[in-house]
Tab-separated table of C-alpha atoms in Angstrom:
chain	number	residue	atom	x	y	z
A	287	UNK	CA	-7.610	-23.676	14.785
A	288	UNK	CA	-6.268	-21.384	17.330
A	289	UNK	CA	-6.151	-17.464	16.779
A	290	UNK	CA	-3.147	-17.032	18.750
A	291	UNK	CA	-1.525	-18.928	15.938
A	292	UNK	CA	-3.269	-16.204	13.557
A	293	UNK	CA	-5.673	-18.666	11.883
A	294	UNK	CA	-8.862	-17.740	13.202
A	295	UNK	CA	-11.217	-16.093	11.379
A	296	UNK	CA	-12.602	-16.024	8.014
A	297	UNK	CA	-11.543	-19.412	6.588
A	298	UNK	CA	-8.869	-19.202	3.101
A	299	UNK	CA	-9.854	-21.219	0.305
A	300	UNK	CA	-9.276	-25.043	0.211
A	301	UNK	CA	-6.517	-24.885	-1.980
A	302	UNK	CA	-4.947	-22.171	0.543
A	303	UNK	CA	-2.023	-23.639	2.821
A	304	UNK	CA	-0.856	-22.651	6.315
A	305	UNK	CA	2.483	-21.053	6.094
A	306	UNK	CA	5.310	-21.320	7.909
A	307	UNK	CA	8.106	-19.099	9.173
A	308	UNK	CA	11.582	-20.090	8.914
A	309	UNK	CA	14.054	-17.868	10.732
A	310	UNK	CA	18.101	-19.674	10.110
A	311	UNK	CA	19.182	-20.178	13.051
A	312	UNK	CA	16.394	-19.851	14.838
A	313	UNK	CA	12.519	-21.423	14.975
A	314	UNK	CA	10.096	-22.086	12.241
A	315	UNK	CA	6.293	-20.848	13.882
A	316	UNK	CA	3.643	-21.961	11.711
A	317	UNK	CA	1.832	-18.981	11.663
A	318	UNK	CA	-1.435	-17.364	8.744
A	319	UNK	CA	-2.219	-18.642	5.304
A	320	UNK	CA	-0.345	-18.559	2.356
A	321	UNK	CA	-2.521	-15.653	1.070
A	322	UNK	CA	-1.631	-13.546	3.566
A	323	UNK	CA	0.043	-10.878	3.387
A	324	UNK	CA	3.771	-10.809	6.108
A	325	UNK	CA	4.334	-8.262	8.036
A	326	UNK	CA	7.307	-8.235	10.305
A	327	UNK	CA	7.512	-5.402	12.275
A	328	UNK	CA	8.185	-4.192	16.343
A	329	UNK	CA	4.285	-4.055	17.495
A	330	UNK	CA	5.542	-4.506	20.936
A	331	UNK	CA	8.585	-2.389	21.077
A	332	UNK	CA	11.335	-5.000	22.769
A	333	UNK	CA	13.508	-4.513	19.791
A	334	UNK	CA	12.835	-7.289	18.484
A	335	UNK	CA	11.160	-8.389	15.139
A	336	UNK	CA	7.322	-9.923	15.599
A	337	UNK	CA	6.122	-12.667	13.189
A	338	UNK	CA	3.032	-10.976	12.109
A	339	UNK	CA	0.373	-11.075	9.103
A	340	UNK	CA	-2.312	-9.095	7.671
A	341	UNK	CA	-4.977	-11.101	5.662
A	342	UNK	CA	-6.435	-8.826	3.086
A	343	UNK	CA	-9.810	-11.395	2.659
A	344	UNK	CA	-10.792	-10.101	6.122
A	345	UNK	CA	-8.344	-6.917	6.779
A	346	UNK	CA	-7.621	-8.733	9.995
A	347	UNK	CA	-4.003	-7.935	11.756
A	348	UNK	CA	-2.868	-10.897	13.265
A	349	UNK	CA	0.465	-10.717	15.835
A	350	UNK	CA	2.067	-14.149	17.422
A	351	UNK	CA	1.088	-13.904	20.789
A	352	UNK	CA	-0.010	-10.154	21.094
A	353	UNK	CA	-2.948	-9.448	19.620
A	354	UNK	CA	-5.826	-9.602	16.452
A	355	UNK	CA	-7.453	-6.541	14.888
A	356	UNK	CA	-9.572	-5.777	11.761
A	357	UNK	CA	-8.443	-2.747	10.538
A	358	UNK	CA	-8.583	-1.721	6.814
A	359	UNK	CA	-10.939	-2.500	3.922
A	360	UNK	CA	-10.748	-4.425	0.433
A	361	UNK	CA	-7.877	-3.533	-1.500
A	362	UNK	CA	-5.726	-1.643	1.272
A	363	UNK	CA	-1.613	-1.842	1.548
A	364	UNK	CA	-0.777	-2.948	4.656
A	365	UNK	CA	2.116	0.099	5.758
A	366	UNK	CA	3.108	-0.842	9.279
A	367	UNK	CA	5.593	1.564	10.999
A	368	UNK	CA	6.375	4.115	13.930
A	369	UNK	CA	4.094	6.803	13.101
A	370	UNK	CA	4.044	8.401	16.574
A	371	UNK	CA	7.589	8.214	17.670
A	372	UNK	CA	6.720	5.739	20.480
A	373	UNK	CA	8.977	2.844	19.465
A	374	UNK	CA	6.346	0.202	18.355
A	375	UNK	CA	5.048	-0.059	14.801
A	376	UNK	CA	1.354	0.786	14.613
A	377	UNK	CA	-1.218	-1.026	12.688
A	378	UNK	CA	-2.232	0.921	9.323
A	379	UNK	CA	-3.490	1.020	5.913
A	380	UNK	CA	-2.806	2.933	2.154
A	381	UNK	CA	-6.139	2.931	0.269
A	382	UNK	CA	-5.315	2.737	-3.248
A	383	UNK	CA	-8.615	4.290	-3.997
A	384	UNK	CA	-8.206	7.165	-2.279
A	385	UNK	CA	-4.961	7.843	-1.215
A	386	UNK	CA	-5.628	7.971	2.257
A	387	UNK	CA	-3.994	6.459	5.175
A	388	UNK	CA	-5.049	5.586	7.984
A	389	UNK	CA	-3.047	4.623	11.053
A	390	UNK	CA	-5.306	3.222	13.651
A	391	UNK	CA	-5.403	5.423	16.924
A	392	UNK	CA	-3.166	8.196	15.279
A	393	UNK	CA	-4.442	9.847	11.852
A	394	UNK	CA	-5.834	9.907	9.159
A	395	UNK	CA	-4.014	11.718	6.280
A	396	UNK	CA	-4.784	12.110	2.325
A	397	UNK	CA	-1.638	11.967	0.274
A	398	UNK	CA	-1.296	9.977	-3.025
A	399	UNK	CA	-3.402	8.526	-5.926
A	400	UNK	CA	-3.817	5.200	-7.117
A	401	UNK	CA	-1.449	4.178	-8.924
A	402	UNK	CA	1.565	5.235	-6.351
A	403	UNK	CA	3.637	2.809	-4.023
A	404	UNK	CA	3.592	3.803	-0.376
A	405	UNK	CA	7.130	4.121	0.577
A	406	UNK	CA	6.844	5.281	4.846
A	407	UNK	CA	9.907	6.006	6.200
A	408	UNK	CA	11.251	8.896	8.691
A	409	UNK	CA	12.956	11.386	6.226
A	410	UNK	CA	13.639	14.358	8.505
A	411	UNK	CA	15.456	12.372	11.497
A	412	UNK	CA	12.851	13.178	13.831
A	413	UNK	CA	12.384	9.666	14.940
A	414	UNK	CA	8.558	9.159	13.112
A	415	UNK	CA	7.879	7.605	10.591
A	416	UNK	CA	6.573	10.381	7.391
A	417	UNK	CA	3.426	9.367	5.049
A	418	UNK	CA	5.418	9.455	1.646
A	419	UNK	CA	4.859	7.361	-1.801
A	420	UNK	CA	6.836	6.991	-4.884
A	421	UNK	CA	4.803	7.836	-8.225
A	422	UNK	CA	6.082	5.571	-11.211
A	423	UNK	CA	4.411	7.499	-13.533
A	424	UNK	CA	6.716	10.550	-13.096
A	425	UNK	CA	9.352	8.826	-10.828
A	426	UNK	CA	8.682	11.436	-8.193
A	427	UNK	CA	8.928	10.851	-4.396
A	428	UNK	CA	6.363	13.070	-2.064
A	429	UNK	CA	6.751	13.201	0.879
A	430	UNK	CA	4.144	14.227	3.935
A	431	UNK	CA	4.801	18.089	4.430
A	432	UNK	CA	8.733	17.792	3.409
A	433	UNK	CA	8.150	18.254	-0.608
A	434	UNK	CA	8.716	16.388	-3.955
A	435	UNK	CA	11.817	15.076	-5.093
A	436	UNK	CA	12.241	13.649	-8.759
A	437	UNK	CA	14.212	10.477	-8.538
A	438	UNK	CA	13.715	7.522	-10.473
A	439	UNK	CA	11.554	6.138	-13.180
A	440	UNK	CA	8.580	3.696	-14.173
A	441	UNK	CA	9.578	0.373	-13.108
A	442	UNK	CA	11.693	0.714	-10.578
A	443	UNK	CA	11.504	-0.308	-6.519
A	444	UNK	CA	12.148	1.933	-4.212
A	445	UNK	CA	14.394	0.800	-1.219
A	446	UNK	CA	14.208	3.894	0.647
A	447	UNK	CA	16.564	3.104	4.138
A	448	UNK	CA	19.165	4.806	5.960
A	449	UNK	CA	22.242	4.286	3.667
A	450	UNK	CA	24.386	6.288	5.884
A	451	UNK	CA	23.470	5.954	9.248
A	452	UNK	CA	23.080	9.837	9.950
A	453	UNK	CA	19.776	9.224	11.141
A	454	UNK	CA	17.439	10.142	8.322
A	455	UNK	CA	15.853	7.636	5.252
A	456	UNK	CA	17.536	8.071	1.972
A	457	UNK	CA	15.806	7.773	-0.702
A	458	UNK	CA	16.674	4.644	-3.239
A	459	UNK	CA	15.209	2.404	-5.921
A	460	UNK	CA	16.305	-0.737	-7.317
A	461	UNK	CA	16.575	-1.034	-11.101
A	462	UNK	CA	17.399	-4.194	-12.896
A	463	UNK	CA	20.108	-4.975	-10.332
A	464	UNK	CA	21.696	-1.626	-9.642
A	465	UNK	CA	21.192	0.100	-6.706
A	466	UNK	CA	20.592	4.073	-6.678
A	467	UNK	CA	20.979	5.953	-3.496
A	468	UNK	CA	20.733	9.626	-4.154
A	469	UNK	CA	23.661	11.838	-3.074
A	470	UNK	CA	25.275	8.896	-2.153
A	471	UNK	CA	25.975	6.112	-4.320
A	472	UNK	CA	25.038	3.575	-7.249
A	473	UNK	CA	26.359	0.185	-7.537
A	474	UNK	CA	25.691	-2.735	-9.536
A	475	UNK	CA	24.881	-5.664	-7.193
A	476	UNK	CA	21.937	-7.984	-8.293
A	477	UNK	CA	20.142	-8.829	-11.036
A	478	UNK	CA	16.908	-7.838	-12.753
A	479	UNK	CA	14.516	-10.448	-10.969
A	480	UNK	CA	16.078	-10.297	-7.699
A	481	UNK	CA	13.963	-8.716	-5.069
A	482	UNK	CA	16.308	-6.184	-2.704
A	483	UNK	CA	15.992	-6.916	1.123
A	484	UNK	CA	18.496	-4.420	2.595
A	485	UNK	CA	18.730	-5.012	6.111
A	486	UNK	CA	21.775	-4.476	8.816
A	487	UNK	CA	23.734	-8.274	8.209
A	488	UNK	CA	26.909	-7.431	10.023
A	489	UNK	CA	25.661	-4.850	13.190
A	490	UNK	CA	27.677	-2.403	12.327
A	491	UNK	CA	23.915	0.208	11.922
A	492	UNK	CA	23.823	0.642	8.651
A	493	UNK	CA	22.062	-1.377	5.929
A	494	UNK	CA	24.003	-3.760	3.545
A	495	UNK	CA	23.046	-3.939	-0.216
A	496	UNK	CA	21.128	-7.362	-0.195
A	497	UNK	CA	19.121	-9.423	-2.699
A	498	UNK	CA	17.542	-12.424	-2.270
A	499	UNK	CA	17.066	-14.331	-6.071
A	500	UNK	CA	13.581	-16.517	-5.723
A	501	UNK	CA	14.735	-18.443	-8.916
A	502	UNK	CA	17.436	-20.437	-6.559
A	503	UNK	CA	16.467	-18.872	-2.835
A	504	UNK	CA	20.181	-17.586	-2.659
A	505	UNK	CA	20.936	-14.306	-0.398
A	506	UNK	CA	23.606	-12.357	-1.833
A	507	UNK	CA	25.070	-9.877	0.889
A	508	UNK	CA	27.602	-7.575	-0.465
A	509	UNK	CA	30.847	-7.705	0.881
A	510	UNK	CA	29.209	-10.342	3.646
A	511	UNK	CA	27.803	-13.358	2.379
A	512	UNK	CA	26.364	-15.504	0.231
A	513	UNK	CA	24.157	-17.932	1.603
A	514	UNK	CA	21.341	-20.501	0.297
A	515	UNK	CA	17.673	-20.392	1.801
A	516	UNK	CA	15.026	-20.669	0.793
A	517	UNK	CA	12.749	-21.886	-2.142
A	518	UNK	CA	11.402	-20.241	-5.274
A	519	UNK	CA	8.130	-19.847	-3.695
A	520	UNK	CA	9.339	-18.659	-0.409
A	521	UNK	CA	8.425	-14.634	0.375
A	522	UNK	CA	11.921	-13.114	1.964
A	523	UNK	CA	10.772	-11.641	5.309
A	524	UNK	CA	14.851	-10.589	7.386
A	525	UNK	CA	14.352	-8.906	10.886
A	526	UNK	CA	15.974	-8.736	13.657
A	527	UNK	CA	14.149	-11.772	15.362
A	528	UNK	CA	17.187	-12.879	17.982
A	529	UNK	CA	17.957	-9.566	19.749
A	530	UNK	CA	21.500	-9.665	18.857
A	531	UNK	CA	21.730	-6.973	16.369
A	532	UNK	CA	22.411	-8.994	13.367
A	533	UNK	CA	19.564	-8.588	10.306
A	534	UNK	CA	18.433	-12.497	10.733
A	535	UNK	CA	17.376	-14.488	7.505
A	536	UNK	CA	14.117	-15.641	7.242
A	537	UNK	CA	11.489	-16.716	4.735
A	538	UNK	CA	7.419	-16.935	4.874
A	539	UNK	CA	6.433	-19.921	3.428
A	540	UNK	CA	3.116	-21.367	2.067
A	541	UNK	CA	2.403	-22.047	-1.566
A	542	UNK	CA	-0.331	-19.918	-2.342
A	543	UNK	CA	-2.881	-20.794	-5.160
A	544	UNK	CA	-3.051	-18.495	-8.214
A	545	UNK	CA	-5.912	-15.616	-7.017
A	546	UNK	CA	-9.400	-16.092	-8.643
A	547	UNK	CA	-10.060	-13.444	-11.047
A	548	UNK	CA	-11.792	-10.411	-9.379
A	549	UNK	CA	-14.942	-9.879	-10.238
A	550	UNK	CA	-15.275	-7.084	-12.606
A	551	UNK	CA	-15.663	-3.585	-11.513
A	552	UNK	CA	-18.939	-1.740	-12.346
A	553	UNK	CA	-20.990	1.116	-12.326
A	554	UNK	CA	-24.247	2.807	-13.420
A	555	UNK	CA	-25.676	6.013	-12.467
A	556	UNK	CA	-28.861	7.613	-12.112
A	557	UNK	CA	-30.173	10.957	-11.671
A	558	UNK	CA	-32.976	11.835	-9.225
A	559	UNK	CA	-35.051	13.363	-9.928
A	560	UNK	CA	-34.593	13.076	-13.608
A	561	UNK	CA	-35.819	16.722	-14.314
A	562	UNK	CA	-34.881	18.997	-11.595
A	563	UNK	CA	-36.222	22.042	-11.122
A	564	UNK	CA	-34.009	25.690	-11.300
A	565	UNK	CA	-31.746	26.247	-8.031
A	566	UNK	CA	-32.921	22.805	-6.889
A	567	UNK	CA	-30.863	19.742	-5.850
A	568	UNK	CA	-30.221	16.779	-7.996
A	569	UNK	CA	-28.753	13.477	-6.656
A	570	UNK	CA	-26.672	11.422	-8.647
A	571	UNK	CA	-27.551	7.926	-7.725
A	572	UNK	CA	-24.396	5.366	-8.103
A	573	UNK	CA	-24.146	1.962	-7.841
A	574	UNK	CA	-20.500	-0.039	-8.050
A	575	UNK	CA	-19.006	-1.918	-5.688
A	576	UNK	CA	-18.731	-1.611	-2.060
A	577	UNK	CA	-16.276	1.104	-0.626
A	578	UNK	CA	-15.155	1.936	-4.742
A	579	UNK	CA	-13.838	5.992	-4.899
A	580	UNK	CA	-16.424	8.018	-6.960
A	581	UNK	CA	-15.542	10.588	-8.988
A	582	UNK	CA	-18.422	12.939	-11.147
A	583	UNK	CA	-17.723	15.488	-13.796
A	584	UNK	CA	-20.566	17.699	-14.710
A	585	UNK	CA	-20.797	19.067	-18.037
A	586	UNK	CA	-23.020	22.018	-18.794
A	587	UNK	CA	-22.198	24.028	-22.002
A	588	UNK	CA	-18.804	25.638	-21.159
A	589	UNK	CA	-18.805	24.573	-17.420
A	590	UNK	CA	-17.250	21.348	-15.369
A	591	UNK	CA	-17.645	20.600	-12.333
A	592	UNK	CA	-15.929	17.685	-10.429
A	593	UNK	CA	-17.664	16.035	-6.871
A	594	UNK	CA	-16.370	13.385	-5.259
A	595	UNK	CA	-17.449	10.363	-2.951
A	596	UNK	CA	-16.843	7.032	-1.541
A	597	UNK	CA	-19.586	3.896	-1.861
A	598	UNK	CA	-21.047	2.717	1.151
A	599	UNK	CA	-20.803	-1.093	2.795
A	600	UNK	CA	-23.904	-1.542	-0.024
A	601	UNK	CA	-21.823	-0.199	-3.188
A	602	UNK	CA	-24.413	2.950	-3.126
A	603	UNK	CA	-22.907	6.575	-3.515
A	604	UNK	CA	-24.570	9.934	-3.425
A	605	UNK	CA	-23.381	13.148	-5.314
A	606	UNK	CA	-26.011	15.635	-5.015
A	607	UNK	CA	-25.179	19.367	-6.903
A	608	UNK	CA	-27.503	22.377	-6.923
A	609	UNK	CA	-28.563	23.075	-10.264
A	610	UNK	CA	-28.202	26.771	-9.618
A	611	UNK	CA	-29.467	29.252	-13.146
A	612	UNK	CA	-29.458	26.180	-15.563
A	613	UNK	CA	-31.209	26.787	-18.907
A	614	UNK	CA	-33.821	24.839	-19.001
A	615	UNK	CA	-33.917	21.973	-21.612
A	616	UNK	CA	-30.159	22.251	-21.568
A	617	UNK	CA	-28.948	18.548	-21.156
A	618	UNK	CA	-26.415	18.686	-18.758
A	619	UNK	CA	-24.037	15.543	-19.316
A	620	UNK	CA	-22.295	13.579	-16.285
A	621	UNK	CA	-19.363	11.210	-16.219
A	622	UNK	CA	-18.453	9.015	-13.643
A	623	UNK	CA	-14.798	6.953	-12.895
A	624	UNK	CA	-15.261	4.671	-10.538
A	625	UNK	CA	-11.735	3.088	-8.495
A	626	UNK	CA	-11.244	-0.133	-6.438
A	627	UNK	CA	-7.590	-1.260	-5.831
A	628	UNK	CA	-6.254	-1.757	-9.674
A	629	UNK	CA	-9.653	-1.728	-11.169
A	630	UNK	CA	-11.446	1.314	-12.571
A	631	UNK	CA	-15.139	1.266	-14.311
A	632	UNK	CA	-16.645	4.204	-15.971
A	633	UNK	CA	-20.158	5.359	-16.731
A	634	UNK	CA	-22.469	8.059	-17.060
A	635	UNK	CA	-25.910	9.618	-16.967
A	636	UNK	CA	-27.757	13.294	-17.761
A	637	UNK	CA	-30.264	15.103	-17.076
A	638	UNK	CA	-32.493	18.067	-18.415
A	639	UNK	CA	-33.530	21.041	-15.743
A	640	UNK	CA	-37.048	21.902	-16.051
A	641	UNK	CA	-38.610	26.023	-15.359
């Protein structure tokens, strides 16, 4: 297999398929696996959209004829834009774990918590794209160093997009088939099921309201079209792949196998030594899975504390604390929450300062 065609690498799983891209109107590459996740983008900037994947069993970037990178770790959201302004769409990453990004070359910038949907987009009109995610939990948007706006609830999907072509993201979310575009409109196109792939259809710069409906891979354009493509299985993926200013249609293909379960998240925890001494150092041992977030409260009589840390490649993570004036014989309790993607574990250990 050839890695300009984005199939080198770690091999899928036999039951994985290579997928296909089918662009109306235009060519079908065969290019990644079905497991992979599509990410069409402008890597190149020539204005035009590149048929790209990023396959989270390796965190490998693959781009048709450009390039291959790893970049990222288990679990990461692949959140390819314009970070820098430059006109191409750089290769990043949303740790779930963490909440950091990381945008190869560029930064690396803390904002979120797992449980929040990355939503990038360029807010303030200043041509970069802004680190931003949308909290179902609260149904609040933050955005990087422009502030918190409540809009929307659990469940929803944000569609953030420029609604109204004045230069600047709006912020949206798609709710059972209505469409919510604040300080602009709401309409009722769609259906709860659809999945909303706004896009400009008609070149006129601004996006139409568009779902595509996997149950019978119809497009439904408002005020445009209404066109069938696609399959049930198929993974909508519009760009502008032609150069002629027109949103294209376009599907990534490849019927991928249910996902094995993942094997369970764990952790235990160890202190070392087990009886410090006074205004000594104590090292909380853990072991979890590689790359899991760590996070310790300490418990002594009316006192927390809270440490934090990230596993190594090995699954091993150190949280060492003075023990400062601890009364000795004083068990001093410590719980642990350990994080990886959707999964959390918890445990916990103690330990007893000695004179």
């Amino acid at each position: 297999m050839s890695a300009g065609l984005g199939l080198a690498g770690a091999q899928p799983a036999a039951a994985d398929t290579a997928a296909t891209w089918y662009i109306r109107g235009g060519s079908a590459p065969t290019y990644g696996y079905s497991s992979d996740t599509p990410v069409p983008r402008d890597f190149n900037g020539d204005g035009l959209t590149d048929v790209a994947v990023y396959r989270p069993s390796t965190s490998t970037w693959y781009v048709r004829n450009q390039f291959s990178v790893p970049y990222g770790a288990y679990g990461d959201k692949p959140v390819a834009a314009d970070y820098n302004g430059d006109g191409r769409a750089d290769v990043a990453v949303w740790r779930p774990s963490t909440g950091y990004w990381y945008v190869r070359g560029i930064a690396t910038v803390q904002w979120g918590v797992n449980g929040d949907i990355p939503v990038p987009a360029d807010y303030n009109g200043d041509g970069k794209t802004d680190f931003a995610i949308f909290r179902p939990s609260t149904g609040v948007w933050w955005i990087y160093g422009q502030g918190a706006v409540q809009y929307g609830q659990n469940g929803d999907t944000p569609v953030a997009n420029d609604y109204n072509n004045d230069g600047r993201a709006d912020i949206a979310i798609f709710r059972s088939g209505t469409w919510y575009v604040r300080g602009i409109e709401y309409i009722a196109y769609g259906q709860a099921g659809d999945i909303p792939v706004a896009k400009d259809y008609n070149g006129d710069h601004r996006p139409d309201l568009a779902v595509y409906r996997p149950s019978n891979g119809y497009w439904f354009i408002r005020n445009i079209a209404l066109v069938q493509y696609g399959n049930s299985t198929d993974r909508p993926v519009p760009g502008y792949y032609n150069g002629d200013g027109h949103a294209d249609l376009a599907v990534f293909r490849g019927t991928a196998p249910p996902p094995p379960p993942p094997s369970a998240l764990f952790c235990t925890a160890y202190p070392s030594p087990s009886s410090p001494h006074q205004y000594s150092n104590v090292d909380i041992v853990v072991s979890t899975k590689p790359y899991a977030f760590v996070q310790a409260y300490f418990y002594y009589k009316t006192t927390t504390s809270y440490s934090i840390a990230t596993a190594s490649s090995t699954g091993r993570a150190d949280i060492v604390r003075n023990i400062g004036p601890a009364t000795p014989d004083y068990r001093v309790l410590v719980d642990l929450s350990v994080s990886l993607g959707n999964q959390v574990a918890k445990c916990s250990t103690s330990f007893v300062p000695v004179h």
